[in-house]
XYZ file of C-alpha atoms in Angstrom:
699
model
C 86.250 53.146 50.962
C 89.393 53.020 48.805
C 91.568 53.005 51.945
C 89.547 50.088 53.329
C 89.957 48.118 50.099
C 93.650 48.929 49.926
C 94.403 47.935 53.513
C 96.698 44.944 54.217
C 93.767 43.021 55.676
C 91.610 41.295 53.024
C 88.392 41.782 55.034
C 87.234 44.754 52.974
C 88.002 42.957 49.721
C 86.192 39.840 50.891
C 83.101 41.854 51.808
C 83.192 43.556 48.418
C 83.555 40.209 46.632
C 80.619 38.681 48.535
C 78.372 41.669 47.761
C 79.394 41.522 44.094
C 78.559 37.796 43.919
C 75.146 38.436 45.473
C 74.465 41.168 42.921
C 75.519 38.806 40.124
C 73.177 36.143 41.511
C 70.277 38.598 41.447
C 71.081 39.633 37.865
C 71.253 35.990 36.730
C 67.871 35.285 38.365
C 66.341 38.273 36.563
C 67.759 37.028 33.263
C 66.273 33.586 33.899
C 62.935 35.129 34.792
C 62.953 37.136 31.568
C 63.336 34.058 29.358
C 61.806 31.273 31.495
C 58.711 31.049 33.723
C 60.326 30.270 37.068
C 57.241 28.702 38.655
C 56.575 26.115 35.958
C 60.153 25.404 34.841
C 61.547 22.151 36.330
C 64.462 22.315 38.729
C 66.711 20.181 36.515
C 66.711 23.107 34.072
C 66.832 26.096 36.424
C 69.768 24.950 38.563
C 72.248 24.010 35.765
C 71.335 27.065 33.701
C 71.771 29.302 36.764
C 75.283 28.009 37.409
C 76.132 28.086 33.682
C 75.412 31.841 33.755
C 76.633 32.637 37.251
C 80.039 30.951 37.001
C 81.146 32.882 33.854
C 79.982 36.094 35.518
C 82.071 35.232 38.583
C 85.092 34.606 36.303
C 84.745 38.150 34.956
C 84.926 39.309 38.581
C 87.697 36.887 39.546
C 90.193 37.780 36.801
C 90.749 41.430 37.934
C 91.016 40.294 41.558
C 93.615 37.711 40.541
C 95.627 40.304 38.617
C 95.931 42.547 41.689
C 96.417 39.875 44.351
C 100.002 39.074 43.356
C 101.262 42.646 43.809
C 103.936 43.206 46.411
C 102.898 46.812 46.965
C 100.092 46.638 49.532
C 98.967 50.205 48.905
C 98.237 49.607 45.201
C 96.592 46.201 45.374
C 93.008 47.347 45.094
C 90.655 44.414 45.721
C 92.617 41.272 46.550
C 92.189 37.880 48.146
C 94.608 35.508 49.885
C 96.314 32.886 47.690
C 94.372 29.974 49.216
C 91.011 31.682 48.672
C 91.966 32.456 45.068
C 93.030 28.878 44.408
C 89.780 27.420 45.777
C 87.688 29.977 43.899
C 89.448 29.252 40.604
C 89.190 25.500 41.007
C 85.455 25.688 41.717
C 84.737 28.158 38.920
C 86.863 26.532 36.238
C 86.106 22.865 36.821
C 82.377 23.386 37.353
C 82.276 25.394 34.123
C 84.233 22.645 32.355
C 81.900 19.870 33.555
C 78.779 21.895 32.720
C 80.029 22.714 29.229
C 81.157 19.275 28.127
C 78.939 16.850 30.032
C 75.949 18.120 32.028
C 74.394 20.663 29.660
C 74.619 18.554 26.431
C 73.082 15.528 28.152
C 70.295 17.552 29.774
C 69.594 19.362 26.488
C 68.928 16.099 24.642
C 67.050 14.794 27.681
C 64.629 17.725 27.525
C 64.206 17.250 23.758
C 63.765 13.460 23.812
C 59.986 13.323 23.472
C 59.633 10.182 25.586
C 57.501 10.039 28.706
C 59.630 7.940 31.049
C 62.878 9.401 32.481
C 64.780 6.197 31.716
C 63.870 6.341 28.028
C 64.780 10.012 27.878
C 68.200 9.396 29.434
C 68.917 6.559 27.012
C 67.882 8.751 24.077
C 70.134 11.552 25.328
C 73.116 9.225 25.652
C 72.538 7.838 22.159
C 72.340 11.316 20.677
C 75.548 12.442 22.407
C 77.489 9.308 21.487
C 78.506 10.677 18.090
C 79.534 13.991 19.632
C 81.687 12.323 22.265
C 83.153 9.964 19.653
C 84.435 12.946 17.663
C 85.812 14.547 20.819
C 87.580 11.360 21.906
C 88.941 10.816 18.377
C 90.581 14.233 18.313
C 91.755 13.734 21.895
C 93.444 10.448 20.928
C 95.588 12.233 18.318
C 96.523 14.896 20.834
C 97.267 12.260 23.452
C 99.796 10.592 21.150
C 101.518 13.943 20.631
C 101.619 14.667 24.373
C 102.895 11.186 25.278
C 105.661 11.418 22.677
C 106.694 14.855 23.928
C 106.426 14.346 27.707
C 105.832 10.641 28.253
C 102.740 8.993 29.722
C 101.839 10.793 32.929
C 98.865 12.367 34.655
C 100.261 15.837 33.962
C 100.353 15.249 30.211
C 96.820 13.813 30.256
C 95.507 16.793 32.233
C 97.338 19.208 29.961
C 95.841 17.532 26.902
C 92.294 17.873 28.226
C 92.678 21.524 29.215
C 94.544 22.507 26.037
C 92.021 20.893 23.670
C 89.065 22.407 25.505
C 90.724 25.819 25.435
C 91.657 25.610 21.742
C 88.149 24.620 20.648
C 86.611 27.369 22.770
C 89.132 29.916 21.438
C 88.325 29.061 17.812
C 84.632 29.656 18.402
C 85.187 32.704 20.605
C 87.516 34.505 18.179
C 85.113 34.126 15.267
C 82.053 35.239 17.242
C 83.895 38.090 18.945
C 85.248 39.351 15.621
C 81.742 39.575 14.210
C 80.353 41.257 17.315
C 83.136 43.852 17.516
C 81.922 45.238 14.188
C 78.196 44.570 14.463
C 77.556 46.272 17.813
C 79.028 49.732 16.988
C 77.639 49.654 13.459
C 74.115 48.842 14.634
C 74.223 51.634 17.206
C 75.310 54.214 14.636
C 72.811 53.053 11.998
C 69.906 52.899 14.437
C 70.509 56.487 15.475
C 68.439 57.484 12.434
C 64.759 56.766 13.017
C 63.991 56.743 9.286
C 66.733 54.167 8.607
C 65.536 52.063 11.528
C 61.964 52.116 10.207
C 63.119 51.207 6.688
C 65.110 48.291 8.102
C 62.094 47.030 10.038
C 59.918 47.293 6.945
C 62.452 45.387 4.850
C 62.642 42.623 7.453
C 58.865 42.335 7.890
C 57.965 40.181 4.802
C 60.581 37.535 5.544
C 59.618 37.346 9.213
C 55.899 37.207 8.399
C 56.516 34.365 5.950
C 58.441 32.428 8.596
C 55.604 32.957 11.062
C 53.051 31.688 8.545
C 55.225 28.647 7.762
C 55.518 27.865 11.465
C 51.733 28.110 11.819
C 51.169 25.789 8.874
C 53.692 23.332 10.268
C 51.998 23.119 13.633
C 48.582 22.801 11.987
C 49.828 19.821 9.983
C 51.036 18.186 13.183
C 47.733 18.961 14.904
C 45.871 17.278 12.057
C 48.105 14.260 12.534
C 47.370 14.208 16.272
C 43.664 14.599 15.553
C 43.712 11.579 13.253
C 45.751 9.659 15.793
C 43.222 10.350 18.546
C 40.548 8.610 16.458
C 42.416 5.312 16.752
C 40.778 3.341 19.521
C 41.840 -0.182 18.663
C 44.983 -2.085 17.734
C 48.414 -0.848 18.737
C 47.063 2.637 19.542
C 45.174 1.218 22.527
C 48.487 0.549 24.332
C 49.428 4.246 24.167
C 46.014 5.776 24.819
C 47.223 7.953 27.717
C 50.092 9.301 25.639
C 47.765 10.106 22.736
C 45.370 11.906 25.064
C 48.241 14.009 26.385
C 49.150 15.003 22.831
C 45.527 15.944 22.183
C 45.495 18.090 25.313
C 48.713 19.790 24.212
C 47.237 20.602 20.797
C 43.895 21.738 22.252
C 42.146 21.871 18.881
C 38.550 23.185 19.065
C 36.154 21.913 16.432
C 35.210 25.456 15.397
C 38.779 26.533 14.749
C 39.367 27.445 11.095
C 42.199 25.469 9.538
C 44.293 26.194 6.520
C 45.571 22.615 6.342
C 42.936 19.928 5.946
C 43.614 16.266 5.215
C 42.335 14.883 1.961
C 39.782 12.141 2.059
C 41.965 9.676 0.180
C 44.963 10.377 2.450
C 43.259 10.200 5.844
C 44.587 6.753 6.524
C 48.104 7.627 5.398
C 48.674 10.441 7.902
C 49.141 7.974 10.750
C 51.056 4.696 10.269
C 49.245 1.423 10.626
C 51.280 0.268 13.624
C 51.752 2.814 16.404
C 55.099 2.457 18.171
C 56.773 4.223 21.055
C 59.431 5.659 18.747
C 56.774 7.140 16.465
C 54.996 8.828 19.364
C 58.299 10.175 20.714
C 59.159 11.643 17.301
C 55.697 13.170 17.028
C 55.959 14.664 20.520
C 59.390 16.083 19.711
C 58.204 17.604 16.431
C 55.123 19.061 18.082
C 57.152 20.621 20.890
C 59.645 22.148 18.437
C 56.846 23.443 16.205
C 55.058 25.082 19.149
C 58.204 26.858 20.271
C 59.047 27.866 16.699
C 55.643 29.473 16.304
C 56.006 31.159 19.694
C 59.405 32.465 18.617
C 58.216 34.017 15.366
C 55.044 35.403 16.938
C 57.155 37.076 19.620
C 59.551 38.482 17.017
C 56.628 39.722 14.920
C 55.011 41.433 17.917
C 58.289 43.130 18.796
C 58.742 44.241 15.183
C 55.256 45.760 15.134
C 55.896 47.513 18.438
C 59.246 48.888 17.257
C 57.770 50.010 13.939
C 54.877 51.723 15.712
C 57.164 53.558 18.129
C 59.585 54.545 15.366
C 56.777 55.896 13.194
C 55.444 57.835 16.182
C 58.899 59.391 16.654
C 58.940 60.476 13.005
C 55.389 61.847 13.207
C 56.239 63.955 16.260
C 58.567 66.228 14.274
C 55.744 68.640 13.417
C 53.829 68.781 16.693
C 56.904 68.534 18.982
C 54.917 66.095 21.127
C 55.568 62.375 21.319
C 52.924 59.937 22.524
C 53.394 56.196 22.107
C 49.780 55.477 23.033
C 48.539 52.939 25.548
C 50.958 50.128 26.343
C 49.987 46.521 25.733
C 49.079 44.256 28.675
C 52.166 42.096 28.014
C 54.615 45.002 28.139
C 57.198 45.297 30.892
C 56.991 47.481 33.973
C 59.226 50.164 32.480
C 57.079 50.375 29.342
C 53.925 50.812 31.418
C 55.491 53.510 33.595
C 54.930 57.066 32.356
C 57.376 59.633 33.708
C 58.001 62.073 30.875
C 55.501 64.471 29.388
C 54.867 64.371 25.607
C 57.200 67.325 25.010
C 60.046 66.040 27.205
C 59.585 62.621 25.631
C 60.019 64.236 22.217
C 63.179 65.995 23.409
C 64.586 62.765 24.817
C 63.827 60.385 21.922
C 64.302 62.793 19.010
C 67.173 64.983 20.165
C 69.086 63.147 22.894
C 68.849 59.421 22.114
C 70.196 59.682 18.507
C 73.337 61.500 19.644
C 73.771 59.084 22.540
C 73.662 56.200 20.078
C 76.239 57.868 17.829
C 78.522 58.643 20.772
C 78.224 55.132 22.231
C 78.717 53.558 18.798
C 81.838 55.629 18.177
C 83.208 54.863 21.640
C 82.621 51.111 21.259
C 84.087 51.306 17.767
C 87.324 52.681 19.233
C 87.239 49.920 21.859
C 86.848 47.334 19.085
C 89.835 48.807 17.243
C 91.930 48.578 20.420
C 90.993 44.918 20.933
C 91.746 43.997 17.317
C 95.053 45.872 17.417
C 96.056 44.164 20.663
C 95.268 40.762 19.141
C 97.517 41.522 16.178
C 100.557 42.814 18.062
C 100.539 40.743 21.256
C 102.874 38.072 19.819
C 105.287 40.251 17.798
C 105.199 43.647 19.547
C 103.488 43.225 22.947
C 104.686 46.633 24.129
C 102.387 48.281 21.542
C 99.230 46.774 23.013
C 96.781 49.514 23.954
C 94.831 47.437 26.470
C 97.826 46.776 28.714
C 98.332 50.528 29.251
C 94.682 51.052 30.167
C 94.824 48.316 32.820
C 98.343 48.713 34.271
C 98.740 52.142 35.866
C 101.562 51.566 38.372
C 104.752 50.918 36.404
C 108.077 50.138 38.048
C 110.526 49.842 35.160
C 109.386 47.092 32.812
C 107.097 45.671 35.464
C 103.750 47.055 36.618
C 100.881 46.480 39.022
C 97.123 46.594 38.651
C 95.265 48.906 41.005
C 91.584 49.421 41.703
C 91.031 51.566 38.597
C 92.867 49.011 36.468
C 90.679 46.249 37.899
C 87.527 48.145 36.982
C 88.788 48.797 33.439
C 89.851 45.145 33.056
C 86.368 43.960 34.056
C 84.848 46.323 31.471
C 87.181 45.004 28.750
C 86.282 41.384 29.501
C 82.571 42.214 29.623
C 82.734 43.909 26.230
C 84.607 40.992 24.649
C 82.091 38.501 26.052
C 79.163 40.716 25.019
C 80.491 40.895 21.446
C 80.740 37.101 21.264
C 77.317 36.508 22.838
C 75.738 39.123 20.564
C 76.950 37.068 17.609
C 75.512 33.902 19.175
C 72.039 35.449 19.034
C 72.525 36.330 15.338
C 74.116 33.095 14.138
C 71.701 30.765 12.345
C 71.851 27.623 14.471
C 70.356 24.171 14.177
C 66.804 23.280 15.242
C 65.723 26.921 15.169
C 67.039 27.642 18.662
C 66.123 31.088 19.933
C 65.612 33.028 23.146
C 61.944 33.899 23.580
C 60.611 36.089 26.349
C 59.058 33.886 29.070
C 58.709 30.965 26.651
C 62.187 29.744 25.687
C 62.354 26.057 24.809
C 64.198 23.942 27.350
C 66.676 22.620 24.813
C 67.397 26.167 23.601
C 67.965 27.363 27.180
C 70.504 24.595 27.768
C 72.243 25.317 24.463
C 72.609 29.069 24.998
C 73.748 28.555 28.591
C 76.366 26.126 27.289
C 77.654 28.719 24.829
C 77.996 31.286 27.615
C 79.976 28.816 29.718
C 82.106 27.699 26.748
C 83.105 31.204 25.639
C 83.853 32.859 28.983
C 87.067 31.013 29.923
C 88.897 31.338 26.530
C 88.014 35.011 26.228
C 89.109 35.724 29.799
C 92.482 34.057 29.341
C 92.885 35.668 25.923
C 92.428 39.051 27.596
C 95.010 38.189 30.247
C 97.624 37.541 27.527
C 97.283 41.181 26.417
C 99.143 42.183 29.583
C 102.791 41.806 30.464
C 103.972 38.189 30.977
C 105.534 39.238 34.278
C 102.028 40.012 35.538
C 99.796 37.252 34.225
C 102.316 34.437 34.733
C 102.139 35.115 38.475
C 98.355 34.725 38.624
C 96.463 31.687 39.858
C 94.581 31.619 36.553
C 97.859 30.912 34.781
C 98.619 28.072 37.195
C 95.166 26.552 36.615
C 95.029 26.866 32.809
C 97.846 28.859 31.244
C 100.756 26.584 32.062
C 98.972 23.639 30.414
C 98.190 25.683 27.305
C 101.873 26.634 27.046
C 103.050 23.138 27.955
C 103.967 22.370 24.329
C 105.316 24.714 21.646
C 102.282 23.880 19.494
C 99.839 25.097 22.129
C 101.900 28.196 22.884
C 102.113 29.275 19.238
C 98.432 28.495 18.713
C 97.503 30.736 21.633
C 99.616 33.594 20.269
C 99.043 33.352 16.521
C 95.486 32.092 16.087
C 93.801 35.265 17.486
C 95.279 37.107 14.480
C 92.561 35.393 12.439
C 90.090 37.727 14.131
C 90.586 39.816 10.988
C 88.628 37.245 8.960
C 85.227 37.748 10.666
C 85.958 41.460 11.135
C 86.508 42.036 7.406
C 83.657 39.692 6.447
C 81.223 41.638 8.627
C 82.610 45.063 7.785
C 82.348 44.647 4.004
C 79.348 42.277 3.862
C 81.250 39.334 2.390
C 78.565 36.842 3.469
C 75.943 38.254 1.127
C 78.498 38.736 -1.674
C 79.605 35.101 -1.515
C 75.970 34.012 -1.423
C 75.147 35.990 -4.560
C 78.314 34.803 -6.287
C 77.871 31.075 -5.763
C 74.083 30.973 -5.464
C 73.978 28.961 -2.266
C 73.688 29.959 1.327
C 76.456 31.277 3.420
C 73.698 32.536 5.712
C 75.849 32.304 8.823
C 74.606 35.551 10.280
C 71.643 37.816 9.638
C 72.989 40.834 7.796
C 71.246 44.100 7.063
C 68.388 44.238 4.638
C 69.798 47.237 2.783
C 70.990 45.107 -0.101
C 67.492 43.881 -0.948
C 65.998 45.128 -4.162
C 62.859 47.205 -4.104
C 61.299 45.285 -6.977
C 59.589 41.992 -6.372
C 58.755 40.053 -3.271
C 60.190 40.997 0.093
C 60.777 44.718 -0.526
C 60.434 47.368 2.148
C 57.262 48.640 0.436
C 55.587 45.298 0.941
C 56.733 45.307 4.547
C 55.353 48.809 5.032
C 51.902 47.787 3.803
C 52.055 44.578 5.803
C 52.848 46.440 9.020
C 50.088 48.961 8.348
C 47.513 46.194 7.899
C 48.600 44.473 11.094
C 48.541 47.661 13.145
C 45.173 48.708 11.742
C 43.647 45.286 12.368
C 42.832 44.507 8.716
C 45.097 41.489 8.180
C 43.587 38.113 7.354
C 45.354 36.307 10.181
C 44.041 38.767 12.756
C 40.499 38.408 11.443
C 40.739 34.602 11.534
C 42.090 34.634 15.084
C 39.298 36.944 16.223
C 36.688 34.732 14.546
C 38.163 31.635 16.176
C 38.212 33.244 19.615
C 34.596 34.384 19.274
C 33.497 30.952 18.097
C 35.331 29.256 20.952
C 33.735 31.500 23.572
C 30.286 31.359 21.953
C 30.006 35.112 21.556
C 28.463 36.784 18.541
C 28.266 40.323 17.262
C 25.778 42.312 15.291
C 28.081 44.181 12.933
C 31.631 43.619 11.726
C 33.907 45.808 13.822
C 37.652 45.774 13.344
C 39.884 45.911 16.407
C 42.390 48.745 16.292
C 45.389 48.495 18.650
C 45.881 51.434 20.949
C 49.545 51.852 20.032
C 48.647 53.079 16.550
C 45.533 55.212 16.409
C 46.362 57.161 13.296
C 47.509 56.523 9.765
C 46.117 55.004 6.615
C 44.036 51.879 6.598
C 44.745 49.266 3.961
C 41.637 47.491 2.603
C 41.003 44.038 3.997
C 42.646 41.142 2.133
C 44.372 43.478 -0.308
C 47.912 42.690 -1.374
C 50.478 45.534 -1.372
C 50.307 47.417 -4.646
C 51.403 50.719 -5.947
C 47.841 51.459 -7.024
C 46.913 51.729 -3.363
C 49.204 54.708 -2.934
C 46.719 56.971 -4.709
C 44.079 56.296 -2.061
C 46.468 56.484 0.869
C 48.230 59.658 -0.225
C 45.359 61.825 1.003
C 45.380 60.215 4.423
C 49.127 60.610 4.702
C 49.229 64.236 3.620
C 48.643 65.476 7.173
C 51.834 63.763 8.383
C 55.228 65.410 8.066
C 56.917 64.122 4.945
C 59.938 62.603 6.679
C 59.780 59.041 5.484
C 58.394 59.983 2.064
C 61.241 62.430 1.485
C 63.818 59.635 1.563
C 65.482 58.741 -1.721
C 64.367 55.615 -3.504
C 66.448 52.472 -3.505
C 67.543 53.041 -7.151
C 69.995 55.715 -8.160
C 69.789 58.077 -11.148
C 71.279 55.656 -13.666
C 69.016 52.796 -12.582
C 65.920 55.014 -12.942
C 67.127 56.174 -16.365
C 67.592 52.557 -17.428
C 64.031 51.699 -16.331
C 62.690 54.632 -18.395
C 64.545 53.510 -21.529
C 63.324 49.950 -21.056
C 59.702 51.061 -20.696
C 60.027 53.252 -23.805
C 61.312 50.424 -25.995
C 58.810 47.920 -24.608
C 55.834 50.138 -25.493
C 57.129 51.162 -28.952
C 55.118 49.829 -31.934
C 56.901 47.910 -34.677
C 57.244 50.024 -37.910
C 55.012 49.022 -40.806
C 57.942 48.582 -43.232
C 59.461 46.102 -40.825
C 56.180 44.190 -40.545
C 55.838 43.867 -44.377
C 59.253 42.299 -44.848
C 58.780 38.812 -46.271
C 55.177 39.287 -47.447
C 56.218 39.014 -51.127
C 57.798 35.592 -50.716
C 55.849 32.360 -50.887
C 56.404 29.693 -48.298
C 56.449 25.987 -49.175
C 53.744 23.737 -47.810
C 56.121 21.898 -45.523
C 56.709 25.211 -43.720
C 52.990 25.728 -43.202
C 52.366 27.892 -46.282
C 49.909 27.439 -49.137
C 48.470 29.087 -52.230
C 45.710 30.726 -50.261
C 47.778 31.530 -47.223
C 50.858 32.940 -48.915
C 49.131 35.899 -50.524
C 49.385 39.482 -49.562
C 46.050 39.223 -47.735
C 47.627 37.061 -45.037
C 47.315 38.701 -41.673
C 49.862 39.044 -38.884
C 48.150 36.263 -36.945
C 48.576 33.890 -39.899
C 52.255 34.823 -40.152
C 52.733 34.061 -36.519
C 51.957 30.411 -37.326
C 55.126 30.205 -39.364
C 57.269 30.213 -36.257
C 60.189 27.831 -36.504
C 58.957 26.223 -33.279
C 56.164 24.581 -35.391
C 58.815 22.222 -36.702
C 59.114 20.712 -33.219
C 55.649 21.225 -31.698
C 53.207 21.934 -34.462
C 51.444 24.788 -32.670
C 54.207 27.293 -32.156
C 55.014 26.089 -28.607
C 57.999 24.108 -27.475
C 56.890 20.928 -25.790
C 58.835 19.690 -22.829
């Protein structure tokens, strides 16, 4: 096989490239199927999103082929293509990615989020929304155009170089920041999640915040459903012109009369929920808000279900330490094929998840940590000391003096490097808090979110790929077709060349910010949000709302079927189907058939631990043996505080001032100033009476 790929004829390489592209197409289709229902999703979404994912994947394949195709040694070329085939492939991949990133995907994203019914109105809304974005782009391009025209004169080459350089610089700024965060977050998460007890504590700490977001999303959609319900009662006036549209909104809401609501309109505000005059713009805004609210609720419900599933499986792993048998219970109907497939026995499953997987996570985290260090080091030294770059020696294996060639092994390693850099950046995209609550939801991703995430994949792939190429020797990458397509225009001016070499050094900023948790420190220092990324929940205090103890009780109630929301949903489903029951029976999920049961509608409290300690005594004390959040000095401080708070005031200190008479203007009198005055009477002499009269400060 290697001899066939290394032969002077490119037939073997072309066959390999075609098979690789077909495999990439299948992987992209599976990714689309995971996040979107293929049968009901319109074609105007599936086709652009497919190419926005497939083209960056083909660039990852095309860069190693381009690096080896310019070698003069036929025996060490590896997989290569003729120059004409490379040129056509690069032109198609780069320019289609460019057009998708800057024009097609933003317009289609606003088109899908317009809220209007007619395609013409949706297109006009999309163009209006993108006008400000394109105005900023053209404004910055005008400044760059002046610089290019002064340097090289007005020509098509300078205009083309301006467009490519600005697009590359903006993508590089975003890519370097996101990649820097991901290079630290991915290895750290793997190493931390190797401990099942730490993973369970992290899930419990995250549970209260996520549950609150889910409840807020439910309340938001109920408010909009009330508004649609009031709107559907309008049968005359301006509402008559949009009756079909209103009926469609009512069908989308699908509100049964027997459904219990937590948000009910007040009688005096019924007429104020809906404006007097119904317009097309109002209905479009309502449709847009309703669609966003539905997807937001779907997002948080999906995240909550995954958190419950992960917490249940993690607790089962901890509980299996005593019996040496691991059983996750029956899988849910919505689980994937791999989750429903049972291959391992309970004992072999215990061996795999408790003894093998933790060490695999530690090994993979350490290996990726070393890879992250190599990437960061190569970014720092590529401009000053390029010969010290570690990546160039892992890719170039055939050195001839100062020059070298990339073989088949170097091509494979180069593809892995580019994949890891892109994965680090895309991992940060999923953690960054973005506008409109965009998120990837299994089989129910919003159309606008799908366009946005596909656009980020297309925007980040080209800058990261070319940034990787600059790690190598200039004698190698300056001979590639990729350099002729993009690199020569980036280096057309000294400003662009120095930006390409020096700006990646700023990768240290997100690396240090993520490594030392600077986001949370700045947030606590200034008191306002620098919530750019979701950091670990380890810094949360265990006292007050949102602690891991509250999350633990919340997860237990949900898994045992005693939560209020689960009871309301079951009551609503029974009322909608007309079924009744003779006795109240709680539904217990099959994934968790053991453990303590929290009383219904009971808030988390430490008093409940006395009743649950007996039920938990049969479990191995793995989670309970963990140290508390507070250290020794914090616990000692709490003990001193409790001691002083419960200490009674000495009698000699209480009798100070009893022998002095108070004037009448201070609230004293002949009868009240005697020694028989009680402590309650003395409390009326508070200085706050001067301002309020009753010992309370009035605001």
